[in-house]
């Protein structure tokens, strides 16, 4: 796959500052970095973004996650490797990512389960991670960003 966008404008400081602020806000929310990597991975798998799948696996490993867990995110419902809290976050990631025509989105049941496991600050961080992941997935799919490359 060849990238459609050769110059991603790394000198556009306002854009990079805004993205850095979003990452800082996510980190300040108190959610476990391993959990955030799992959420990022699941949304990226759904959207077919190889660059973000690659990045989230690297982030998960850096945060101390295992190959077994990272390899099984696509089948998290059937895999024995995830806690109830992680399952709630992964369900939220899926529901928030699959907002196509007619999709139910985040149900009250999903929201209640997330609230049973996380503080409001953590939920805010998880939700922002999902939104930012979907943002990058759409950019990367549009420009055909290959796995293993980095922005900036």
CSV table of N, CA and C in Angstrom, one decimal, residues 1-145:
chain,number,residue,atom,x,y,z
A,1,UNK,N,0.9,-1.2,0.0
A,1,UNK,CA,0.0,0.0,0.0
A,1,UNK,C,0.9,1.2,0.0
A,2,UNK,N,0.6,2.2,-0.9
A,2,UNK,CA,1.4,3.4,-0.9
A,2,UNK,C,0.6,4.6,-0.4
A,3,UNK,N,1.2,5.3,0.5
A,3,UNK,CA,0.6,6.5,1.1
A,3,UNK,C,0.2,7.5,0.0
A,4,UNK,N,-1.0,8.0,0.1
A,4,UNK,CA,-1.5,9.0,-0.9
A,4,UNK,C,-1.0,10.4,-0.5
A,5,UNK,N,-0.6,10.6,0.7
A,5,UNK,CA,-0.2,11.9,1.2
A,5,UNK,C,1.3,11.9,1.6
A,6,UNK,N,2.1,12.5,0.8
A,6,UNK,CA,3.5,12.4,1.0
A,6,UNK,C,4.0,13.4,2.1
A,7,UNK,N,3.4,14.5,2.1
A,7,UNK,CA,3.8,15.5,3.1
A,7,UNK,C,2.6,15.7,4.1
A,8,UNK,N,2.8,15.2,5.3
A,8,UNK,CA,1.7,15.3,6.2
A,8,UNK,C,1.7,16.6,7.0
A,9,UNK,N,2.5,17.6,6.5
A,9,UNK,CA,2.6,18.9,7.1
A,9,UNK,C,3.1,18.9,8.6
A,10,UNK,N,4.2,18.3,8.9
A,10,UNK,CA,4.7,18.2,10.2
A,10,UNK,C,5.0,19.6,10.9
A,11,UNK,N,5.1,20.6,10.0
A,11,UNK,CA,5.4,21.9,10.5
A,11,UNK,C,4.1,22.7,10.9
A,12,UNK,N,2.9,22.1,10.8
A,12,UNK,CA,1.7,22.7,11.2
A,12,UNK,C,1.5,22.6,12.7
A,13,UNK,N,2.1,23.5,13.4
A,13,UNK,CA,2.2,23.3,14.9
A,13,UNK,C,0.9,23.4,15.6
A,14,UNK,N,-0.1,24.1,15.1
A,14,UNK,CA,-1.4,24.2,15.8
A,14,UNK,C,-2.1,22.8,15.8
A,15,UNK,N,-2.0,22.1,14.7
A,15,UNK,CA,-2.5,20.8,14.6
A,15,UNK,C,-1.9,19.8,15.6
A,16,UNK,N,-0.6,19.8,15.6
A,16,UNK,CA,0.2,18.9,16.5
A,16,UNK,C,0.0,19.3,18.0
A,17,UNK,N,-0.1,20.6,18.2
A,17,UNK,CA,-0.4,21.0,19.6
A,17,UNK,C,-1.8,20.5,20.1
A,18,UNK,N,-2.8,20.7,19.2
A,18,UNK,CA,-4.1,20.2,19.6
A,18,UNK,C,-4.1,18.7,19.9
A,19,UNK,N,-3.5,17.9,19.0
A,19,UNK,CA,-3.4,16.5,19.2
A,19,UNK,C,-2.7,16.1,20.5
A,20,UNK,N,-1.6,16.8,20.8
A,20,UNK,CA,-0.9,16.6,22.0
A,20,UNK,C,-1.7,16.9,23.2
A,21,UNK,N,-2.5,17.9,23.2
A,21,UNK,CA,-3.4,18.3,24.3
A,21,UNK,C,-4.5,17.2,24.5
A,22,UNK,N,-5.0,16.6,23.4
A,22,UNK,CA,-6.0,15.5,23.5
A,22,UNK,C,-5.3,14.3,24.2
A,23,UNK,N,-4.1,14.0,23.8
A,23,UNK,CA,-3.4,12.9,24.4
A,23,UNK,C,-3.1,13.1,25.9
A,24,UNK,N,-2.8,14.4,26.2
A,24,UNK,CA,-2.6,14.7,27.7
A,24,UNK,C,-3.9,14.6,28.4
A,25,UNK,N,-5.0,15.0,27.8
A,25,UNK,CA,-6.3,14.9,28.5
A,25,UNK,C,-6.7,13.4,28.7
A,26,UNK,N,-6.4,12.6,27.7
A,26,UNK,CA,-6.6,11.1,27.9
A,26,UNK,C,-5.8,10.6,29.0
A,27,UNK,N,-4.5,10.9,29.0
A,27,UNK,CA,-3.6,10.4,30.1
A,27,UNK,C,-4.0,10.9,31.5
A,28,UNK,N,-4.5,12.1,31.5
A,28,UNK,CA,-4.9,12.7,32.8
A,28,UNK,C,-6.2,12.0,33.4
A,29,UNK,N,-6.9,11.3,32.6
A,29,UNK,CA,-8.2,10.7,33.0
A,29,UNK,C,-8.1,9.5,33.9
A,30,UNK,N,-6.9,9.0,34.0
A,30,UNK,CA,-6.6,7.9,35.0
A,30,UNK,C,-7.0,6.5,34.5
A,31,UNK,N,-7.3,6.3,33.2
A,31,UNK,CA,-7.5,5.0,32.7
A,31,UNK,C,-6.2,4.3,32.5
A,32,UNK,N,-6.1,3.0,32.7
A,32,UNK,CA,-4.9,2.2,32.5
A,32,UNK,C,-4.5,2.3,31.1
A,33,UNK,N,-3.2,2.6,30.8
A,33,UNK,CA,-2.7,2.6,29.5
A,33,UNK,C,-2.9,1.3,28.7
A,34,UNK,N,-2.8,0.2,29.4
A,34,UNK,CA,-3.1,-1.1,28.7
A,34,UNK,C,-4.5,-1.1,28.2
A,35,UNK,N,-5.5,-0.6,29.0
A,35,UNK,CA,-6.9,-0.6,28.6
A,35,UNK,C,-7.1,0.3,27.4
A,36,UNK,N,-6.4,1.5,27.4
A,36,UNK,CA,-6.5,2.4,26.3
A,36,UNK,C,-6.0,1.8,25.0
A,37,UNK,N,-4.9,1.1,25.1
A,37,UNK,CA,-4.4,0.4,23.9
A,37,UNK,C,-5.3,-0.7,23.4
A,38,UNK,N,-6.0,-1.4,24.3
A,38,UNK,CA,-7.0,-2.4,23.9
A,38,UNK,C,-8.2,-1.7,23.2
A,39,UNK,N,-8.6,-0.6,23.7
A,39,UNK,CA,-9.7,0.1,23.1
A,39,UNK,C,-9.3,0.7,21.7
A,40,UNK,N,-8.1,1.2,21.7
A,40,UNK,CA,-7.6,1.7,20.4
A,40,UNK,C,-7.5,0.6,19.4
A,41,UNK,N,-7.0,-0.5,19.8
A,41,UNK,CA,-6.8,-1.7,18.9
A,41,UNK,C,-8.2,-2.2,18.4
A,42,UNK,N,-9.2,-2.3,19.3
A,42,UNK,CA,-10.5,-2.8,18.8
A,42,UNK,C,-11.1,-1.9,17.8
A,43,UNK,N,-11.1,-0.6,18.1
A,43,UNK,CA,-11.7,0.4,17.1
A,43,UNK,C,-11.0,0.3,15.8
A,44,UNK,N,-9.7,0.2,15.9
A,44,UNK,CA,-8.9,0.2,14.7
A,44,UNK,C,-9.1,-1.1,13.9
A,45,UNK,N,-9.3,-2.2,14.6
A,45,UNK,CA,-9.6,-3.5,13.9
A,45,UNK,C,-10.9,-3.3,13.1
A,46,UNK,N,-11.9,-2.8,13.8
A,46,UNK,CA,-13.3,-2.6,13.2
A,46,UNK,C,-13.2,-1.7,11.9
A,47,UNK,N,-12.4,-0.6,12.0
A,47,UNK,CA,-12.2,0.3,10.9
A,47,UNK,C,-11.2,-0.1,9.9
A,48,UNK,N,-10.5,-1.2,10.1
A,48,UNK,CA,-9.5,-1.7,9.1
A,48,UNK,C,-8.4,-0.8,8.9
A,49,UNK,N,-7.9,-0.2,10.0
A,49,UNK,CA,-6.8,0.8,9.9
A,49,UNK,C,-5.5,0.1,10.4
A,50,UNK,N,-4.7,-0.4,9.4
A,50,UNK,CA,-3.5,-1.2,9.7
A,50,UNK,C,-2.5,-0.3,10.5
A,51,UNK,N,-2.4,0.9,10.1
A,51,UNK,CA,-1.4,1.8,10.8
A,51,UNK,C,-1.8,1.9,12.3
A,52,UNK,N,-3.0,2.0,12.7
A,52,UNK,CA,-3.4,2.1,14.1
A,52,UNK,C,-3.5,0.8,14.8
A,53,UNK,N,-3.7,-0.3,14.0
A,53,UNK,CA,-3.6,-1.6,14.6
A,53,UNK,C,-2.2,-1.8,15.1
A,54,UNK,N,-1.2,-1.5,14.2
A,54,UNK,CA,0.2,-1.6,14.4
A,54,UNK,C,0.6,-0.8,15.6
A,55,UNK,N,0.1,0.5,15.6
A,55,UNK,CA,0.5,1.4,16.7
A,55,UNK,C,-0.1,1.0,18.1
A,56,UNK,N,-1.3,0.5,18.1
A,56,UNK,CA,-1.9,0.1,19.3
A,56,UNK,C,-1.3,-1.2,19.9
A,57,UNK,N,-0.9,-2.1,19.1
A,57,UNK,CA,-0.2,-3.3,19.5
A,57,UNK,C,1.2,-2.9,20.2
A,58,UNK,N,1.9,-1.9,19.5
A,58,UNK,CA,3.1,-1.4,20.1
A,58,UNK,C,2.9,-0.7,21.4
A,59,UNK,N,1.8,0.1,21.5
A,59,UNK,CA,1.5,0.8,22.7
A,59,UNK,C,1.1,-0.2,23.8
A,60,UNK,N,0.3,-1.2,23.5
A,60,UNK,CA,0.0,-2.3,24.5
A,60,UNK,C,1.2,-3.0,25.0
A,61,UNK,N,2.1,-3.3,24.1
A,61,UNK,CA,3.3,-4.0,24.6
A,61,UNK,C,4.2,-3.1,25.5
A,62,UNK,N,4.3,-1.8,25.1
A,62,UNK,CA,5.0,-0.8,25.9
A,62,UNK,C,4.4,-0.7,27.3
A,63,UNK,N,3.1,-0.8,27.3
A,63,UNK,CA,2.4,-0.7,28.6
A,63,UNK,C,2.4,-2.0,29.4
A,64,UNK,N,3.0,-3.0,28.8
A,64,UNK,CA,3.2,-4.3,29.6
A,64,UNK,C,2.1,-5.3,29.3
A,65,UNK,N,1.4,-5.2,28.2
A,65,UNK,CA,0.4,-6.2,27.9
A,65,UNK,C,1.0,-7.4,27.2
A,66,UNK,N,0.3,-8.5,27.1
A,66,UNK,CA,0.8,-9.7,26.6
A,66,UNK,C,0.4,-10.0,25.2
A,67,UNK,N,1.1,-10.8,24.5
A,67,UNK,CA,0.8,-11.2,23.1
A,67,UNK,C,-0.6,-11.9,23.1
A,68,UNK,N,-0.8,-12.8,24.1
A,68,UNK,CA,-2.1,-13.5,24.1
A,68,UNK,C,-3.3,-12.5,24.1
A,69,UNK,N,-3.2,-11.5,25.0
A,69,UNK,CA,-4.3,-10.6,25.1
A,69,UNK,C,-4.4,-9.7,23.8
A,70,UNK,N,-3.3,-9.2,23.3
A,70,UNK,CA,-3.4,-8.4,22.1
A,70,UNK,C,-3.8,-9.2,20.9
A,71,UNK,N,-3.5,-10.4,20.8
A,71,UNK,CA,-3.9,-11.3,19.6
A,71,UNK,C,-5.4,-11.6,19.7
A,72,UNK,N,-6.0,-11.6,20.9
A,72,UNK,CA,-7.3,-12.0,21.0
A,72,UNK,C,-8.4,-10.9,21.2
A,73,UNK,N,-7.9,-9.6,21.0
A,73,UNK,CA,-8.9,-8.5,21.1
A,73,UNK,C,-10.0,-8.6,20.1
A,74,UNK,N,-9.7,-9.1,18.9
A,74,UNK,CA,-10.8,-9.3,17.9
A,74,UNK,C,-11.9,-10.3,18.3
A,75,UNK,N,-11.5,-11.2,19.2
A,75,UNK,CA,-12.5,-12.2,19.7
A,75,UNK,C,-12.6,-12.1,21.3
A,76,UNK,N,-12.7,-10.9,21.8
A,76,UNK,CA,-12.6,-10.6,23.2
A,76,UNK,C,-13.8,-11.3,23.9
A,77,UNK,N,-14.9,-11.4,23.3
A,77,UNK,CA,-16.1,-12.0,24.0
A,77,UNK,C,-15.9,-13.5,24.3
A,78,UNK,N,-15.2,-14.2,23.4
A,78,UNK,CA,-14.9,-15.6,23.6
A,78,UNK,C,-13.6,-15.9,24.3
A,79,UNK,N,-12.7,-15.0,24.4
A,79,UNK,CA,-11.4,-15.2,24.9
A,79,UNK,C,-11.4,-15.0,26.5
A,80,UNK,N,-10.6,-15.8,27.2
A,80,UNK,CA,-10.6,-15.7,28.7
A,80,UNK,C,-9.7,-14.7,29.3
A,81,UNK,N,-9.1,-13.9,28.4
A,81,UNK,CA,-8.0,-13.0,28.9
A,81,UNK,C,-8.4,-11.7,29.4
A,82,UNK,N,-9.6,-11.3,29.4
A,82,UNK,CA,-10.0,-10.0,29.7
A,82,UNK,C,-10.9,-9.9,31.0
A,83,UNK,N,-10.7,-8.8,31.8
A,83,UNK,CA,-11.5,-8.6,33.0
A,83,UNK,C,-12.9,-8.1,32.5
A,84,UNK,N,-13.8,-8.0,33.5
A,84,UNK,CA,-15.2,-7.5,33.2
A,84,UNK,C,-15.1,-6.0,32.9
A,85,UNK,N,-14.2,-5.3,33.5
A,85,UNK,CA,-14.0,-3.9,33.2
A,85,UNK,C,-13.5,-3.7,31.8
A,86,UNK,N,-12.5,-4.5,31.4
A,86,UNK,CA,-12.0,-4.4,30.0
A,86,UNK,C,-13.1,-4.8,29.0
A,87,UNK,N,-13.9,-5.8,29.3
A,87,UNK,CA,-15.0,-6.2,28.4
A,87,UNK,C,-16.0,-5.0,28.3
A,88,UNK,N,-16.3,-4.3,29.3
A,88,UNK,CA,-17.2,-3.2,29.3
A,88,UNK,C,-16.6,-2.1,28.4
A,89,UNK,N,-15.3,-1.8,28.5
A,89,UNK,CA,-14.6,-0.8,27.7
A,89,UNK,C,-14.6,-1.2,26.2
A,90,UNK,N,-14.3,-2.5,26.0
A,90,UNK,CA,-14.3,-3.0,24.6
A,90,UNK,C,-15.7,-2.9,24.0
A,91,UNK,N,-16.7,-3.2,24.7
A,91,UNK,CA,-18.1,-3.1,24.2
A,91,UNK,C,-18.4,-1.7,23.9
A,92,UNK,N,-18.0,-0.7,24.7
A,92,UNK,CA,-18.2,0.7,24.5
A,92,UNK,C,-17.5,1.1,23.2
A,93,UNK,N,-16.2,0.6,23.0
A,93,UNK,CA,-15.5,1.0,21.8
A,93,UNK,C,-16.2,0.5,20.6
A,94,UNK,N,-16.7,-0.7,20.6
A,94,UNK,CA,-17.4,-1.3,19.4
A,94,UNK,C,-18.6,-0.5,19.1
A,95,UNK,N,-19.4,-0.2,20.2
A,95,UNK,CA,-20.7,0.5,19.9
A,95,UNK,C,-20.5,1.9,19.5
A,96,UNK,N,-19.5,2.6,20.0
A,96,UNK,CA,-19.2,4.0,19.6
A,96,UNK,C,-18.6,4.0,18.2
A,97,UNK,N,-17.9,3.0,17.8
A,97,UNK,CA,-17.2,3.0,16.5
A,97,UNK,C,-18.2,2.6,15.4
A,98,UNK,N,-19.1,1.7,15.7
A,98,UNK,CA,-20.1,1.3,14.7
A,98,UNK,C,-21.3,2.1,14.7
A,99,UNK,N,-21.2,3.3,14.2
A,99,UNK,CA,-22.3,4.3,14.2
A,99,UNK,C,-22.9,4.4,12.8
A,100,UNK,N,-22.8,3.3,12.0
A,100,UNK,CA,-23.3,3.4,10.6
A,100,UNK,C,-24.8,3.5,10.6
A,101,UNK,N,-25.4,3.6,9.5
A,101,UNK,CA,-26.8,3.8,9.3
A,101,UNK,C,-27.6,2.7,10.0
A,102,UNK,N,-28.5,3.1,10.9
A,102,UNK,CA,-29.3,2.2,11.6
A,102,UNK,C,-28.7,1.5,12.8
A,103,UNK,N,-27.4,1.7,13.1
A,103,UNK,CA,-26.8,1.0,14.2
A,103,UNK,C,-27.3,1.6,15.5
A,104,UNK,N,-27.5,0.7,16.5
A,104,UNK,CA,-28.0,1.2,17.8
A,104,UNK,C,-27.1,2.1,18.5
A,105,UNK,N,-25.8,2.0,18.4
A,105,UNK,CA,-24.9,2.8,19.1
A,105,UNK,C,-24.7,2.3,20.5
A,106,UNK,N,-24.4,3.2,21.4
A,106,UNK,CA,-24.1,2.9,22.8
A,106,UNK,C,-25.5,2.8,23.5
A,107,UNK,N,-25.8,1.6,23.9
A,107,UNK,CA,-27.1,1.3,24.6
A,107,UNK,C,-26.9,1.7,26.1
A,108,UNK,N,-28.1,1.8,26.7
A,108,UNK,CA,-28.0,2.1,28.2
A,108,UNK,C,-27.4,0.9,28.9
A,109,UNK,N,-27.5,-0.3,28.4
A,109,UNK,CA,-26.9,-1.4,29.1
A,109,UNK,C,-25.4,-1.3,29.0
A,110,UNK,N,-24.9,-1.0,27.8
A,110,UNK,CA,-23.4,-0.8,27.7
A,110,UNK,C,-22.9,0.3,28.6
A,111,UNK,N,-23.6,1.4,28.6
A,111,UNK,CA,-23.3,2.6,29.4
A,111,UNK,C,-23.3,2.3,30.9
A,112,UNK,N,-24.3,1.6,31.3
A,112,UNK,CA,-24.4,1.2,32.7
A,112,UNK,C,-23.2,0.3,33.1
A,113,UNK,N,-22.9,-0.7,32.2
A,113,UNK,CA,-21.7,-1.6,32.5
A,113,UNK,C,-20.4,-0.8,32.6
A,114,UNK,N,-20.2,0.2,31.8
A,114,UNK,CA,-19.0,1.0,31.8
A,114,UNK,C,-19.0,1.8,33.2
A,115,UNK,N,-20.2,2.3,33.5
A,115,UNK,CA,-20.3,3.1,34.8
A,115,UNK,C,-20.0,2.3,36.0
A,116,UNK,N,-20.3,1.0,35.9
A,116,UNK,CA,-20.1,0.1,37.0
A,116,UNK,C,-18.6,-0.2,37.3
A,117,UNK,N,-17.8,0.1,36.3
A,117,UNK,CA,-16.3,-0.2,36.4
A,117,UNK,C,-15.4,0.9,36.5
A,118,UNK,N,-15.8,2.1,36.0
A,118,UNK,CA,-14.9,3.2,35.9
A,118,UNK,C,-15.5,4.5,36.5
A,119,UNK,N,-14.6,5.4,36.9
A,119,UNK,CA,-15.0,6.7,37.3
A,119,UNK,C,-15.4,7.6,36.1
A,120,UNK,N,-16.0,8.7,36.4
A,120,UNK,CA,-16.4,9.6,35.3
A,120,UNK,C,-15.2,10.1,34.5
A,121,UNK,N,-14.1,10.4,35.3
A,121,UNK,CA,-12.8,10.8,34.6
A,121,UNK,C,-12.3,9.7,33.7
A,122,UNK,N,-12.3,8.5,34.2
A,122,UNK,CA,-11.8,7.4,33.4
A,122,UNK,C,-12.7,7.2,32.1
A,123,UNK,N,-14.0,7.3,32.3
A,123,UNK,CA,-14.9,7.1,31.2
A,123,UNK,C,-14.7,8.2,30.2
A,124,UNK,N,-14.4,9.4,30.7
A,124,UNK,CA,-14.1,10.5,29.8
A,124,UNK,C,-12.9,10.2,28.9
A,125,UNK,N,-11.8,9.7,29.6
A,125,UNK,CA,-10.6,9.3,28.9
A,125,UNK,C,-10.8,8.2,27.9
A,126,UNK,N,-11.6,7.2,28.3
A,126,UNK,CA,-11.8,6.1,27.4
A,126,UNK,C,-12.6,6.6,26.2
A,127,UNK,N,-13.7,7.4,26.4
A,127,UNK,CA,-14.5,7.9,25.4
A,127,UNK,C,-13.7,8.8,24.4
A,128,UNK,N,-12.8,9.6,25.0
A,128,UNK,CA,-11.9,10.5,24.1
A,128,UNK,C,-11.0,9.6,23.3
A,129,UNK,N,-10.4,8.5,23.9
A,129,UNK,CA,-9.5,7.6,23.2
A,129,UNK,C,-10.3,7.0,22.0
A,130,UNK,N,-11.5,6.6,22.2
A,130,UNK,CA,-12.3,6.0,21.2
A,130,UNK,C,-12.5,7.0,20.0
A,131,UNK,N,-12.9,8.2,20.4
A,131,UNK,CA,-13.1,9.3,19.4
A,131,UNK,C,-11.9,9.6,18.6
A,132,UNK,N,-10.7,9.8,19.3
A,132,UNK,CA,-9.5,10.1,18.7
A,132,UNK,C,-9.0,9.0,17.8
A,133,UNK,N,-9.2,7.7,18.2
A,133,UNK,CA,-8.9,6.6,17.4
A,133,UNK,C,-9.7,6.6,16.1
A,134,UNK,N,-11.0,6.8,16.2
A,134,UNK,CA,-11.8,6.9,15.0
A,134,UNK,C,-11.4,8.0,14.1
A,135,UNK,N,-11.0,9.1,14.7
A,135,UNK,CA,-10.5,10.3,13.9
A,135,UNK,C,-9.2,9.8,13.1
A,136,UNK,N,-8.3,9.2,13.8
A,136,UNK,CA,-7.0,8.8,13.1
A,136,UNK,C,-7.3,7.7,12.1
A,137,UNK,N,-8.2,6.8,12.5
A,137,UNK,CA,-8.5,5.7,11.5
A,137,UNK,C,-9.1,6.2,10.2
A,138,UNK,N,-9.9,7.2,10.3
A,138,UNK,CA,-10.5,7.7,9.1
A,138,UNK,C,-9.5,8.5,8.2
A,139,UNK,N,-8.6,9.2,8.9
A,139,UNK,CA,-7.5,9.9,8.2
A,139,UNK,C,-6.6,8.9,7.5
A,140,UNK,N,-6.2,7.9,8.3
A,140,UNK,CA,-5.2,6.9,7.8
A,140,UNK,C,-5.8,6.1,6.6
A,141,UNK,N,-7.1,5.7,6.7
A,141,UNK,CA,-7.7,5.0,5.7
A,141,UNK,C,-7.8,5.8,4.4
A,142,UNK,N,-8.1,7.1,4.6
A,142,UNK,CA,-8.3,8.0,3.4
A,142,UNK,C,-7.0,8.2,2.7
A,143,UNK,N,-5.9,8.3,3.4
A,143,UNK,CA,-4.6,8.6,2.8
A,143,UNK,C,-3.8,7.3,2.6
A,144,UNK,N,-4.3,6.1,3.0
A,144,UNK,CA,-3.7,4.8,2.9
A,144,UNK,C,-2.3,4.8,3.6
A,145,UNK,N,-2.4,5.2,4.8
A,145,UNK,CA,-1.2,5.2,5.7
A,145,UNK,C,-0.8,3.8,6.0
